[in-house]
């Protein structure tokens, strides 16, 4: 019988892994362009630029930012409203989504039908398998919208799972699950719809005692709730116009693109042969090292174990397939699916891991292991906070943005040449930190001009170079 205190070192290592893999990049300045963009839109919303359904990015490119549904910006703007404009506000928000997701993974793990009850005590296992996925910890270090959507889809999956395993005609779980599906949709679109398939997957794989008729009703309810809630929302013309812009200006154009097949295939290959390779190898090593053979899985008493693993693997697959259905293929679209792969692999590895841990507790090495766990946790914290106020990426660009931004009044439109205008990250940083928009047209109304040194182009006539000179860019001002 395991004692909870014996699991403490494993928890310390798991928490240490989360800290080491997520915090160092969060505490540094510089971020992936999408994360800066979402922070800029959220910050503008907190400053009453734009509205919830019509968020604002800048004066030139996106006076109405319709590239994503608006809920993430609305939630993050609350943090900006109460915590100020520091770069660490979006980082706190992003780290908080990782913490909430981790807590929900633990809750889901403890609700799963496991043949071995003690397996529920090693709920650190799926958490560890989840955070060691490279793109997963990267996403939480870069303020991606998938982080927030993943919170709501986890809530939806928990409730859909509970509703599917309940043998009474209790539909409240499914209603709640459907509610969180539509909340997830308002974060990142149709990628959040996969939980509606859980009642059908549960019946096909687990084979509960209730009839196909009940399964059909459960599935219909799971699908109907988000559909009804969506239609209630779009009765409001304001909301309808906002979501229509996202669906037709952004979403439909990506679906109709013909370059999808190769990208989908490549993304799925990357899923299994790059992102999930470490959890797969680790679980295989546990099974082989503990001599957990196929005979274990053939035992009737343990059937529920592998069926549960198959169920969560299929939930992960359904999430991944929806995520890769758009033209713009990015591996971080898969981030909301990783909790279910982690749970599936954890279920498969749990019997063998319990055997290994049981033996490990009796050895003298366990004391060394406990000390190592503390060292890993403290080392992770020390290393992470040593990154505070350092710059992780775009160091030269950020240097120029901070210097130039202080010399230009907020809410100013600045002229640049076309190649410079195409540098998306430059837009993001200027908007995020100074609400400065960049324009590439030749209008004479722009008072300031930023010239990129690498272009080796002279500034337009009538612009005079200011005293300060940047590392990548020079600032010019019209007149004296």
Coordinates of C-alpha atoms in Angstrom, one line a residue:
X1 CA 0.0 0.0 0.0
X2 CA 1.4 3.4 -1.0
X3 CA 1.6 6.3 1.3
X4 CA 1.1 9.7 -0.1
X5 CA 4.4 11.0 1.3
X6 CA 6.2 8.5 -0.8
X7 CA 4.8 10.2 -3.9
X8 CA 6.2 13.6 -2.9
X9 CA 9.6 13.2 -4.7
X10 CA 7.8 12.4 -7.9
X11 CA 5.5 15.4 -7.5
X12 CA 8.6 17.6 -6.9
X13 CA 10.2 16.4 -10.1
X14 CA 7.0 16.9 -12.1
X15 CA 6.6 20.4 -10.7
X16 CA 10.3 21.1 -11.3
X17 CA 9.9 19.9 -14.9
X18 CA 7.0 22.3 -15.4
X19 CA 9.0 25.2 -14.0
X20 CA 12.2 24.4 -16.0
X21 CA 10.3 23.9 -19.3
X22 CA 7.9 26.9 -19.0
X23 CA 9.1 29.6 -16.7
X24 CA 12.6 30.5 -18.0
X25 CA 11.2 31.6 -21.4
X26 CA 8.2 33.4 -19.8
X27 CA 10.5 35.5 -17.6
X28 CA 12.5 36.7 -20.5
X29 CA 11.5 39.6 -22.8
X30 CA 10.7 38.6 -26.4
X31 CA 8.0 36.1 -27.5
X32 CA 6.7 34.3 -30.5
X33 CA 4.8 36.7 -32.8
X34 CA 1.4 35.2 -32.2
X35 CA 1.7 35.5 -28.5
X36 CA 2.8 39.2 -28.7
X37 CA -0.1 39.8 -31.1
X38 CA -2.7 38.4 -28.7
X39 CA -1.2 40.3 -25.8
X40 CA -1.4 43.5 -27.9
X41 CA -5.0 43.0 -28.7
X42 CA -5.9 42.2 -25.1
X43 CA -3.9 45.2 -23.8
X44 CA -5.8 47.5 -26.2
X45 CA -9.1 46.1 -25.1
X46 CA -8.2 46.8 -21.5
X47 CA -7.5 50.4 -22.6
X48 CA -11.0 50.6 -24.2
X49 CA -9.6 50.4 -27.7
X50 CA -12.1 48.2 -29.5
X51 CA -14.8 46.2 -27.9
X52 CA -15.2 42.6 -26.8
X53 CA -16.8 41.5 -30.1
X54 CA -14.8 43.8 -32.2
X55 CA -11.3 43.8 -30.8
X56 CA -8.7 46.3 -32.1
X57 CA -5.1 45.7 -33.1
X58 CA -3.9 48.9 -34.9
X59 CA -5.1 51.7 -37.1
X60 CA -3.8 50.3 -40.3
X61 CA -3.7 46.5 -40.4
X62 CA -6.5 45.3 -38.1
X63 CA -8.8 48.1 -36.8
X64 CA -11.1 45.1 -36.3
X65 CA -9.1 42.0 -35.4
X66 CA -11.1 39.1 -36.7
X67 CA -8.4 36.5 -37.0
X68 CA -9.5 34.7 -33.8
X69 CA -12.8 34.6 -31.8
X70 CA -12.6 37.2 -29.0
X71 CA -12.9 35.4 -25.7
X72 CA -9.2 34.9 -25.1
X73 CA -8.7 38.7 -25.5
X74 CA -11.5 39.4 -23.2
X75 CA -10.2 37.2 -20.5
X76 CA -6.6 38.4 -20.8
X77 CA -7.7 42.1 -20.9
X78 CA -9.1 41.6 -17.3
X79 CA -5.5 40.8 -16.2
X80 CA -4.2 43.9 -17.9
X81 CA -7.0 46.0 -16.3
X82 CA -6.0 45.0 -12.8
X83 CA -2.3 44.2 -13.2
X84 CA -1.1 47.0 -15.5
X85 CA 0.8 47.0 -18.7
X86 CA 3.9 45.1 -17.8
X87 CA 5.2 42.4 -20.2
X88 CA 4.7 40.0 -17.3
X89 CA 0.9 40.3 -17.3
X90 CA 0.5 38.1 -20.4
X91 CA 3.1 35.8 -19.0
X92 CA 1.2 35.4 -15.7
X93 CA -1.9 34.7 -17.7
X94 CA -0.2 32.1 -19.9
X95 CA 1.4 30.4 -16.9
X96 CA -1.9 30.3 -15.1
X97 CA -3.5 28.5 -18.0
X98 CA -0.8 25.8 -17.7
X99 CA -1.5 25.5 -14.0
X100 CA -5.2 25.2 -14.5
X101 CA -4.8 22.7 -17.3
X102 CA -2.5 20.6 -15.1
X103 CA -5.0 20.6 -12.3
X104 CA -7.8 19.5 -14.7
X105 CA -5.6 16.7 -16.1
X106 CA -5.2 15.4 -12.5
X107 CA -8.9 15.6 -11.9
X108 CA -9.6 13.7 -15.2
X109 CA -7.0 11.0 -14.4
X110 CA -8.7 10.4 -11.0
X111 CA -12.1 10.0 -12.7
X112 CA -10.9 7.4 -15.2
X113 CA -11.9 3.7 -14.8
X114 CA -8.6 2.1 -13.8
X115 CA -8.2 -1.6 -12.9
X116 CA -5.7 -0.7 -10.2
X117 CA -7.1 1.8 -7.7
X118 CA -3.6 2.8 -6.5
X119 CA -2.8 4.1 -10.0
X120 CA -4.9 7.1 -9.2
X121 CA -2.3 8.1 -6.6
X122 CA 0.3 8.5 -9.3
X123 CA -1.6 11.3 -10.9
X124 CA 1.7 13.1 -11.4
X125 CA 2.4 10.6 -14.2
X126 CA 0.0 12.0 -16.9
X127 CA 1.1 15.5 -15.8
X128 CA 4.7 14.7 -16.4
X129 CA 4.0 13.0 -19.8
X130 CA 2.0 16.0 -20.8
X131 CA 4.5 18.8 -20.0
X132 CA 7.6 17.0 -21.5
X133 CA 6.0 17.3 -25.0
X134 CA 8.2 20.0 -26.6
X135 CA 5.5 22.0 -28.4
X136 CA 3.3 21.8 -25.3
X137 CA 5.7 23.6 -22.9
X138 CA 6.6 25.9 -25.8
X139 CA 3.0 26.9 -26.2
X140 CA 2.6 27.8 -22.5
X141 CA 5.8 29.9 -22.8
X142 CA 4.4 31.9 -25.6
X143 CA 0.9 33.0 -24.7
X144 CA -0.9 31.0 -27.4
X145 CA -4.7 31.0 -27.7
X146 CA -4.6 27.1 -27.7
X147 CA -3.7 27.4 -24.0
X148 CA -7.0 29.0 -23.0
X149 CA -9.0 26.8 -25.3
X150 CA -7.3 23.8 -23.8
X151 CA -8.7 24.7 -20.3
X152 CA -12.3 24.8 -21.6
X153 CA -12.0 21.7 -23.7
X154 CA -10.6 19.8 -20.7
X155 CA -13.6 20.9 -18.7
X156 CA -15.8 19.8 -21.5
X157 CA -14.1 16.4 -21.7
X158 CA -14.4 15.8 -18.0
X159 CA -18.2 16.5 -18.1
X160 CA -18.8 14.6 -21.3
X161 CA -16.9 11.6 -19.9
X162 CA -18.9 11.7 -16.6
X163 CA -22.1 12.0 -18.6
X164 CA -21.2 9.1 -20.8
X165 CA -20.3 6.7 -18.0
X166 CA -23.5 7.6 -16.0
X167 CA -26.0 4.8 -16.4
X168 CA -29.0 7.0 -15.5
X169 CA -30.7 9.5 -17.8
X170 CA -28.8 12.4 -16.2
X171 CA -28.1 14.9 -18.9
X172 CA -26.7 17.7 -16.8
X173 CA -23.1 16.6 -17.3
X174 CA -23.6 16.7 -21.1
X175 CA -25.3 20.1 -20.9
X176 CA -22.4 21.5 -18.9
X177 CA -19.9 19.8 -21.3
X178 CA -21.8 21.4 -24.3
X179 CA -21.6 24.8 -22.6
X180 CA -17.8 24.5 -22.3
X181 CA -17.5 23.4 -25.9
X182 CA -19.1 26.6 -27.1
X183 CA -16.9 28.6 -24.7
X184 CA -13.9 26.8 -26.2
X185 CA -15.2 27.7 -29.7
X186 CA -15.2 31.4 -28.7
X187 CA -11.5 31.0 -27.9
X188 CA -10.2 29.2 -31.0
X189 CA -13.0 28.2 -33.3
X190 CA -14.0 24.7 -34.5
X191 CA -10.8 23.1 -32.9
X192 CA -12.8 23.1 -29.7
X193 CA -15.7 20.9 -31.1
X194 CA -14.1 17.4 -30.6
X195 CA -15.6 16.7 -27.1
X196 CA -19.0 16.2 -28.7
X197 CA -17.8 12.9 -30.0
X198 CA -17.1 11.4 -26.6
X199 CA -20.5 9.8 -25.9
X200 CA -20.2 7.8 -29.2
X201 CA -16.6 7.0 -28.6
X202 CA -17.3 5.9 -25.1
X203 CA -20.1 3.5 -26.1
X204 CA -18.1 2.1 -29.0
X205 CA -14.9 1.4 -27.0
X206 CA -16.0 0.9 -23.4
X207 CA -19.3 -0.9 -24.3
X208 CA -21.3 0.1 -21.2
X209 CA -24.5 -1.6 -20.3
X210 CA -26.9 0.9 -21.7
X211 CA -28.4 0.6 -25.2
X212 CA -27.4 2.1 -28.5
X213 CA -30.7 4.1 -28.2
X214 CA -29.4 5.9 -25.1
X215 CA -25.9 6.4 -26.8
X216 CA -27.7 8.1 -29.7
X217 CA -29.5 10.4 -27.4
X218 CA -26.4 11.3 -25.4
X219 CA -24.5 12.1 -28.6
X220 CA -27.4 14.2 -29.9
X221 CA -27.5 16.2 -26.7
X222 CA -23.7 16.6 -26.7
X223 CA -24.0 18.1 -30.2
X224 CA -27.2 20.0 -29.8
X225 CA -26.2 22.1 -26.8
X226 CA -23.3 23.9 -28.5
X227 CA -25.4 24.3 -31.6
X228 CA -28.3 25.8 -29.7
X229 CA -26.1 28.1 -27.7
X230 CA -24.4 29.3 -30.8
X231 CA -27.7 30.1 -32.5
X232 CA -28.9 31.9 -29.4
X233 CA -25.8 34.1 -29.5
X234 CA -26.0 35.0 -33.2
X235 CA -29.6 36.3 -32.8
X236 CA -27.7 39.4 -31.7
X237 CA -26.7 41.2 -34.9
X238 CA -23.6 42.6 -33.2
X239 CA -22.3 39.1 -32.3
X240 CA -23.4 37.6 -35.6
X241 CA -21.3 40.2 -37.5
X242 CA -18.3 39.5 -35.4
X243 CA -18.4 35.7 -35.7
X244 CA -19.3 36.0 -39.4
X245 CA -16.1 38.0 -40.1
X246 CA -14.1 35.2 -38.3
X247 CA -15.8 32.4 -40.1
X248 CA -16.0 33.8 -43.6
X249 CA -13.1 36.3 -43.8
X250 CA -10.7 34.0 -41.9
X251 CA -12.0 30.5 -41.6
X252 CA -13.6 29.7 -44.9
X253 CA -10.7 31.0 -46.9
X254 CA -8.3 28.6 -45.2
X255 CA -10.6 25.6 -45.7
X256 CA -10.9 26.3 -49.5
X257 CA -7.2 26.4 -50.0
X258 CA -5.9 23.4 -52.0
X259 CA -2.5 22.9 -50.3
X260 CA -3.9 21.0 -47.3
X261 CA -3.1 17.3 -47.9
X262 CA 0.7 17.4 -47.6
X263 CA 0.6 19.8 -44.7
X264 CA -1.9 17.6 -42.8
X265 CA 0.2 14.5 -43.3
X266 CA 3.4 16.3 -42.3
X267 CA 1.8 17.6 -39.1
X268 CA 0.5 14.2 -38.1
X269 CA 3.9 12.7 -38.7
X270 CA 5.4 15.3 -36.5
X271 CA 2.9 14.6 -33.8
X272 CA 3.9 10.9 -33.4
X273 CA 7.5 11.0 -34.5
X274 CA 8.7 14.2 -32.9
X275 CA 6.3 15.6 -30.2
X276 CA 5.1 12.4 -28.7
X277 CA 8.3 10.3 -29.2
X278 CA 9.6 11.0 -25.7
X279 CA 6.4 10.0 -23.8
X280 CA 6.0 6.9 -26.1
X281 CA 9.6 5.7 -25.5
X282 CA 9.4 6.4 -21.8
X283 CA 6.2 4.4 -21.4
X284 CA 7.6 1.6 -23.6
X285 CA 10.7 1.5 -21.4
X286 CA 8.5 1.3 -18.2
X287 CA 6.4 -1.6 -19.6
X288 CA 9.5 -3.5 -20.8
X289 CA 11.5 -2.8 -17.7
X290 CA 8.7 -3.9 -15.4
X291 CA 8.0 -7.0 -17.5
X292 CA 4.4 -6.0 -17.9
X293 CA 3.6 -8.4 -20.7
X294 CA 0.6 -8.8 -23.0
X295 CA -0.7 -11.4 -20.6
X296 CA -1.6 -8.7 -18.1
X297 CA -3.7 -6.9 -20.7
X298 CA -5.5 -10.1 -21.7
X299 CA -6.7 -10.7 -18.2
X300 CA -10.5 -10.0 -18.1
X301 CA -10.2 -8.0 -14.9
X302 CA -7.8 -5.6 -16.7
X303 CA -9.8 -5.1 -19.8
X304 CA -11.2 -1.8 -18.5
X305 CA -7.6 -0.6 -18.3
X306 CA -6.7 -0.9 -22.0
X307 CA -10.2 0.2 -23.1
X308 CA -9.8 3.4 -21.1
X309 CA -6.4 3.9 -22.7
X310 CA -7.9 3.4 -26.2
X311 CA -10.7 5.8 -25.4
X312 CA -8.4 8.7 -24.4
X313 CA -6.1 8.0 -27.3
X314 CA -9.1 8.3 -29.7
X315 CA -10.1 11.5 -27.9
X316 CA -6.6 12.8 -28.6
X317 CA -6.8 11.7 -32.2
X318 CA -10.2 13.4 -32.7
X319 CA -8.8 16.7 -31.3
X320 CA -5.7 16.4 -33.5
X321 CA -7.7 15.8 -36.7
X322 CA -9.9 18.8 -36.2
X323 CA -6.9 20.9 -35.3
X324 CA -5.1 20.1 -38.6
X325 CA -8.2 20.6 -40.8
X326 CA -7.3 24.2 -41.7
X327 CA -4.8 25.5 -44.4
X328 CA -2.4 27.1 -41.9
X329 CA -0.7 24.0 -40.5
X330 CA 1.2 24.7 -37.3
X331 CA 2.2 22.0 -34.8
X332 CA 1.1 24.1 -31.9
X333 CA -2.5 23.7 -33.1
X334 CA -2.2 20.2 -31.6
X335 CA -1.5 21.5 -28.0
X336 CA -5.1 20.9 -26.7
X337 CA -4.9 17.3 -27.7
X338 CA -1.8 16.4 -25.6
X339 CA -3.6 15.9 -22.2
X340 CA -5.5 12.9 -23.7
X341 CA -2.4 11.3 -25.2
X342 CA -0.7 11.7 -21.8
X343 CA -3.6 10.1 -20.0
X344 CA -3.7 7.2 -22.5
X345 CA 0.0 6.5 -22.3
X346 CA -0.1 6.9 -18.5
X347 CA -2.8 4.3 -18.2
X348 CA -0.7 1.9 -20.3
X349 CA 2.4 2.5 -18.2
X350 CA 0.7 2.7 -14.8
X351 CA 0.8 -1.1 -13.9
X352 CA 4.5 -1.4 -14.8
X353 CA 5.4 1.8 -13.1
X354 CA 3.6 0.8 -9.9
X355 CA 5.7 -2.4 -9.8
X356 CA 8.9 -0.5 -10.4
X357 CA 8.1 2.1 -7.7
X358 CA 7.1 -0.6 -5.2
X359 CA 10.6 -2.1 -5.6
X360 CA 12.3 1.3 -5.7
X361 CA 10.8 2.3 -2.3
X362 CA 12.7 -0.5 -0.6
X363 CA 16.1 0.4 -1.9
X364 CA 18.7 2.8 -0.5
X365 CA 18.6 4.8 -3.7
X366 CA 15.2 6.2 -2.8
X367 CA 16.7 8.6 -0.3
X368 CA 19.1 9.9 -2.9
X369 CA 16.2 10.2 -5.3
X370 CA 14.3 12.4 -2.7
X371 CA 17.3 14.7 -2.4
X372 CA 17.6 14.9 -6.2
X373 CA 13.9 15.8 -6.5
X374 CA 14.4 18.8 -4.1
X375 CA 17.5 19.9 -6.0
X376 CA 15.7 19.7 -9.4
X377 CA 12.8 21.8 -8.0
X378 CA 15.0 24.5 -6.4
X379 CA 17.4 24.5 -9.3
X380 CA 14.5 25.0 -11.7
X381 CA 13.3 28.0 -9.6
X382 CA 16.8 29.5 -9.4
X383 CA 17.5 29.1 -13.1
X384 CA 14.1 30.5 -14.1
X385 CA 14.4 33.7 -12.0
X386 CA 17.9 34.2 -13.2
X387 CA 16.3 34.8 -16.6
X388 CA 14.2 37.7 -15.2
X389 CA 14.6 41.0 -17.2
X390 CA 16.8 39.2 -19.8
X391 CA 15.8 39.1 -23.5
X392 CA 15.3 35.7 -25.1
X393 CA 14.5 36.6 -28.7
X394 CA 14.4 39.6 -31.0
X395 CA 16.9 41.4 -28.8
X396 CA 18.0 44.0 -31.4
X397 CA 14.5 44.6 -32.6
X398 CA 13.2 45.1 -29.0
X399 CA 16.1 47.5 -28.3
X400 CA 15.1 49.7 -31.2
X401 CA 11.4 49.5 -30.4
X402 CA 12.0 50.7 -26.8
X403 CA 14.3 53.5 -28.0
X404 CA 12.1 54.7 -30.9
X405 CA 8.8 54.1 -29.1
X406 CA 9.7 56.6 -26.4
X407 CA 10.4 59.3 -29.0
X408 CA 7.1 59.0 -30.8
X409 CA 3.7 59.9 -29.2
X410 CA 1.3 57.0 -28.6
X411 CA -1.4 56.2 -31.2
X412 CA 0.9 57.6 -33.9
X413 CA 1.0 56.1 -37.4
X414 CA 4.6 55.8 -38.6
X415 CA 5.7 55.4 -42.3
X416 CA 8.0 52.5 -43.3
X417 CA 9.0 50.9 -46.6
X418 CA 7.1 47.9 -47.8
X419 CA 9.7 45.2 -46.8
X420 CA 9.8 46.6 -43.3
X421 CA 6.0 46.7 -43.2
X422 CA 6.0 42.9 -43.9
X423 CA 7.9 42.2 -40.7
X424 CA 5.0 41.1 -38.6
X425 CA 6.8 41.0 -35.3
X426 CA 7.8 44.7 -35.6
X427 CA 4.1 45.6 -35.8
X428 CA 3.4 43.4 -32.8
X429 CA 6.0 45.0 -30.5
X430 CA 5.2 48.6 -31.5
X431 CA 1.5 48.0 -30.9
X432 CA 2.0 46.0 -27.7
X433 CA 4.3 48.5 -26.0
X434 CA 3.4 51.9 -27.5
X435 CA 0.2 51.6 -29.6
X436 CA 2.2 52.8 -32.6
X437 CA 0.9 51.6 -36.0
X438 CA 3.1 51.1 -39.1
X439 CA 2.0 52.1 -42.6
X440 CA 3.7 51.5 -46.0
X441 CA 1.9 54.0 -48.2
X442 CA 3.5 57.2 -49.4
X443 CA 1.1 59.6 -47.8
X444 CA 2.7 62.9 -46.8
X445 CA 0.6 63.1 -43.6
X446 CA 3.0 60.8 -41.6
X447 CA 5.3 62.8 -39.4
X448 CA 7.7 60.0 -38.6
X449 CA 9.6 57.5 -40.7
X450 CA 11.5 54.3 -39.7
X451 CA 14.2 53.2 -42.1
X452 CA 15.5 49.6 -41.9
X453 CA 19.3 49.7 -42.2
X454 CA 19.6 46.4 -44.0
X455 CA 17.5 47.7 -46.9
X456 CA 20.2 50.2 -47.8
X457 CA 17.6 52.7 -49.0
X458 CA 17.6 56.5 -48.5
X459 CA 14.7 57.9 -46.5
X460 CA 12.0 59.9 -48.4
X461 CA 12.6 63.6 -49.0
X462 CA 11.7 66.0 -46.2
X463 CA 12.6 63.5 -43.4
X464 CA 15.5 64.3 -41.2
X465 CA 17.4 61.8 -39.1
X466 CA 17.0 62.1 -35.3
X467 CA 20.1 62.0 -33.1
X468 CA 19.3 58.5 -31.8
X469 CA 20.3 55.6 -34.0
X470 CA 19.1 52.1 -33.5
X471 CA 20.7 48.7 -34.1
X472 CA 18.4 47.7 -36.9
X473 CA 16.4 50.8 -37.6
X474 CA 16.8 54.6 -37.8
X475 CA 14.1 57.1 -36.9
X476 CA 13.4 60.1 -39.1
X477 CA 11.1 63.0 -38.5
X478 CA 9.6 65.4 -41.0
X479 CA 10.9 69.0 -40.8
X480 CA 13.1 70.2 -38.0

